[in-house]
PDB file of C-alpha atoms in Angstrom:
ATOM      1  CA  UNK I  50       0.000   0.000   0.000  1.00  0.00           C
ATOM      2  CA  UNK I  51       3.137   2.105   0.225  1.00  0.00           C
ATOM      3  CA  UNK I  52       4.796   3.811  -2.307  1.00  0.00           C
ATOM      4  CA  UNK I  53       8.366   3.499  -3.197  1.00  0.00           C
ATOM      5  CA  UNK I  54      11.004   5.594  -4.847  1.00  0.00           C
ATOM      6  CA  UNK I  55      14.211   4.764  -6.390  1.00  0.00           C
ATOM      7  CA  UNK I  56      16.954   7.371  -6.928  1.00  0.00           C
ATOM      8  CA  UNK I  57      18.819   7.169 -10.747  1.00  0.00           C
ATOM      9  CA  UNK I  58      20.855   9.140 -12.362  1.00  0.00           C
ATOM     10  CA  UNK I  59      18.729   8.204 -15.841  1.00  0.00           C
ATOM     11  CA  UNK I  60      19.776   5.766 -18.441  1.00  0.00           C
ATOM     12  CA  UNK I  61      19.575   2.347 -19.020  1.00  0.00           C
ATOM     13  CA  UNK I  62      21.800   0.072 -17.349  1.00  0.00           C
ATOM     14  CA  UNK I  63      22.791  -2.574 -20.180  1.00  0.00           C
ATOM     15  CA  UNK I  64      24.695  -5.168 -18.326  1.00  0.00           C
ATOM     16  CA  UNK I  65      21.779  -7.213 -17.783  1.00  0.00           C
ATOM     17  CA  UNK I  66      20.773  -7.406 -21.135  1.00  0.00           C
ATOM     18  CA  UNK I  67      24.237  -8.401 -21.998  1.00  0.00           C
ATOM     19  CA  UNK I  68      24.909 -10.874 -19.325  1.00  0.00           C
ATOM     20  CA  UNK I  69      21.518 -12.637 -20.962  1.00  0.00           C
ATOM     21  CA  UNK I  70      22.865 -12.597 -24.468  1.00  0.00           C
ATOM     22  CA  UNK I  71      26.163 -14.516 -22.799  1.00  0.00           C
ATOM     23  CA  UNK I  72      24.169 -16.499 -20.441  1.00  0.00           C
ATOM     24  CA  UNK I  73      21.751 -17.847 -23.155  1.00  0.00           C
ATOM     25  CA  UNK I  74      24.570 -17.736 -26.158  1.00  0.00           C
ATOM     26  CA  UNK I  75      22.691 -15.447 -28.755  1.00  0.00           C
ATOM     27  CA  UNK I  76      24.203 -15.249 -31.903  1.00  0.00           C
ATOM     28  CA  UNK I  77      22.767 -11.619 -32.690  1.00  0.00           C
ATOM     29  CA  UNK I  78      20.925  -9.185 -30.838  1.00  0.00           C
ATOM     30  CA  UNK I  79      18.569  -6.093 -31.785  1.00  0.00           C
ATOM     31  CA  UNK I  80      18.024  -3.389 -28.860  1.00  0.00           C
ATOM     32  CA  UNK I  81      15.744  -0.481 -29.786  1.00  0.00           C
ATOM     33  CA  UNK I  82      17.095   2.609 -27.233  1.00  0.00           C
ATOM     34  CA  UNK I  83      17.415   6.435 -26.522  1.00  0.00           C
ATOM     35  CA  UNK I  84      21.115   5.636 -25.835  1.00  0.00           C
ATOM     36  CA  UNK I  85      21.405   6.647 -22.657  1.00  0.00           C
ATOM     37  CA  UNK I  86      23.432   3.983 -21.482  1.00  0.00           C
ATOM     38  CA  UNK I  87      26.050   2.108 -19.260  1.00  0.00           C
ATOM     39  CA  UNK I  88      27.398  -1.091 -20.278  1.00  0.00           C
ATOM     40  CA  UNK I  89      30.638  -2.380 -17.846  1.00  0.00           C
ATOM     41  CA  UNK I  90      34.221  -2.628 -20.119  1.00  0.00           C
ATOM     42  CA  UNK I  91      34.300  -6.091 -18.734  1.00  0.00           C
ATOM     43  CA  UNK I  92      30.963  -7.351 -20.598  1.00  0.00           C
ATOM     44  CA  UNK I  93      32.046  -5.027 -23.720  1.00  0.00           C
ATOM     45  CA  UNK I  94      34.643  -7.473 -23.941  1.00  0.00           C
ATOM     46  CA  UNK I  95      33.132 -11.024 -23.654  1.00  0.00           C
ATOM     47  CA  UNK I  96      30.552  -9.217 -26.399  1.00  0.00           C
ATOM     48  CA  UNK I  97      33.236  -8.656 -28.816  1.00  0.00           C
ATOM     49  CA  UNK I  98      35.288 -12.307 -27.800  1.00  0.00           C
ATOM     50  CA  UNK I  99      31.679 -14.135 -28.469  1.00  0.00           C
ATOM     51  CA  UNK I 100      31.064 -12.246 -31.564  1.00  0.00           C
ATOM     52  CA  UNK I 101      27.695 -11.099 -30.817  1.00  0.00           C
ATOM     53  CA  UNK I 102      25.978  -9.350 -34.040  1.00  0.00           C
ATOM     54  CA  UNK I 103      24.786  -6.215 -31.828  1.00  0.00           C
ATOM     55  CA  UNK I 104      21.974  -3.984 -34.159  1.00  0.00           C
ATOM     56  CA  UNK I 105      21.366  -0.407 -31.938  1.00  0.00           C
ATOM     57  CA  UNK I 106      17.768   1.454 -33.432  1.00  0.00           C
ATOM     58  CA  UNK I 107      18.104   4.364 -31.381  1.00  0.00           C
ATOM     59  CA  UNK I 108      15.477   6.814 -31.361  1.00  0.00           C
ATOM     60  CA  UNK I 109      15.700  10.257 -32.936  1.00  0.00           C
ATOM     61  CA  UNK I 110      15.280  12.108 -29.699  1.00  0.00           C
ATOM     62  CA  UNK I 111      18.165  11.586 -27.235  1.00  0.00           C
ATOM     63  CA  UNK I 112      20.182   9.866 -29.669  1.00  0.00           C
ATOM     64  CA  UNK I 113      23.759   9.080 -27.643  1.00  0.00           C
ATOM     65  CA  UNK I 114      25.728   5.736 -28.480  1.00  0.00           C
ATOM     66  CA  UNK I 115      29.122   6.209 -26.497  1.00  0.00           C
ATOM     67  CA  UNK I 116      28.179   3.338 -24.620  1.00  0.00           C
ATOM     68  CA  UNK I 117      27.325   0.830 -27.183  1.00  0.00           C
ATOM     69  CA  UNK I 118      29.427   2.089 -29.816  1.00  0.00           C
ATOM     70  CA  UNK I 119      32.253  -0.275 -29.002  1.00  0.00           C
ATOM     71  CA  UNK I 120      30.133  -3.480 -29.438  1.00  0.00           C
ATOM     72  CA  UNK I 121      27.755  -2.248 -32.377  1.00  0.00           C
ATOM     73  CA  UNK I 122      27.724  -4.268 -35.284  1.00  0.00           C
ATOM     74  CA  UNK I 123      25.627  -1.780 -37.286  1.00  0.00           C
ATOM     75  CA  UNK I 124      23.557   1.445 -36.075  1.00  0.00           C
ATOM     76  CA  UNK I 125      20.019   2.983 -37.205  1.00  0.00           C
ATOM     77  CA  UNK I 126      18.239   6.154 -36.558  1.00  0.00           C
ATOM     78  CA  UNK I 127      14.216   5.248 -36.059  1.00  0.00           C
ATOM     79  CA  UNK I 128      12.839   8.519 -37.713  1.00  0.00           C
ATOM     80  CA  UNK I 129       9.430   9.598 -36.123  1.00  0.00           C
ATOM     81  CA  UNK I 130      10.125   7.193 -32.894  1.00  0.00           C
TER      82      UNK I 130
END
């Protein structure tokens, strides 16, 4: 009956998306996103060892990809999104 409130600093924290692709050995993965991201070096990594096909959509608002960039296999801008 309470309501509860959880402090962030905005974004999307992508490790656990990540850790899933590893977990459950996806070959490719498509993740529709603002960009506003984090994804831990360490994961960035295994990503790129494993040779997981990464597709980014990102939105046209917000549009930021420093933290996917380095595991991107190829990038799109959803236009009207």
């Amino acid at each position: 009956t309470g309501r509860a409130e959880v402090p962030t600093s905005g974004g999307t924290d992508f490790d656990p998306i990540f850790e899933h692709a590893l977990k459950h050995k996806f070959k490719r993965m498509l993740i529709l996103t603002d960009g506003y991201a984090s994804l831990n070096p360490t994961l960035q990594q295994l990503v790129l060892q494993k040779r997981i096909g990464v597709y980014v959509a990102y939105t046209e608002t917000g549009y930021s990809s420093e933290a996917l960039e380095p595991v991107t296999t190829e990038s799109f801008l959803m236009m009207g999104a």
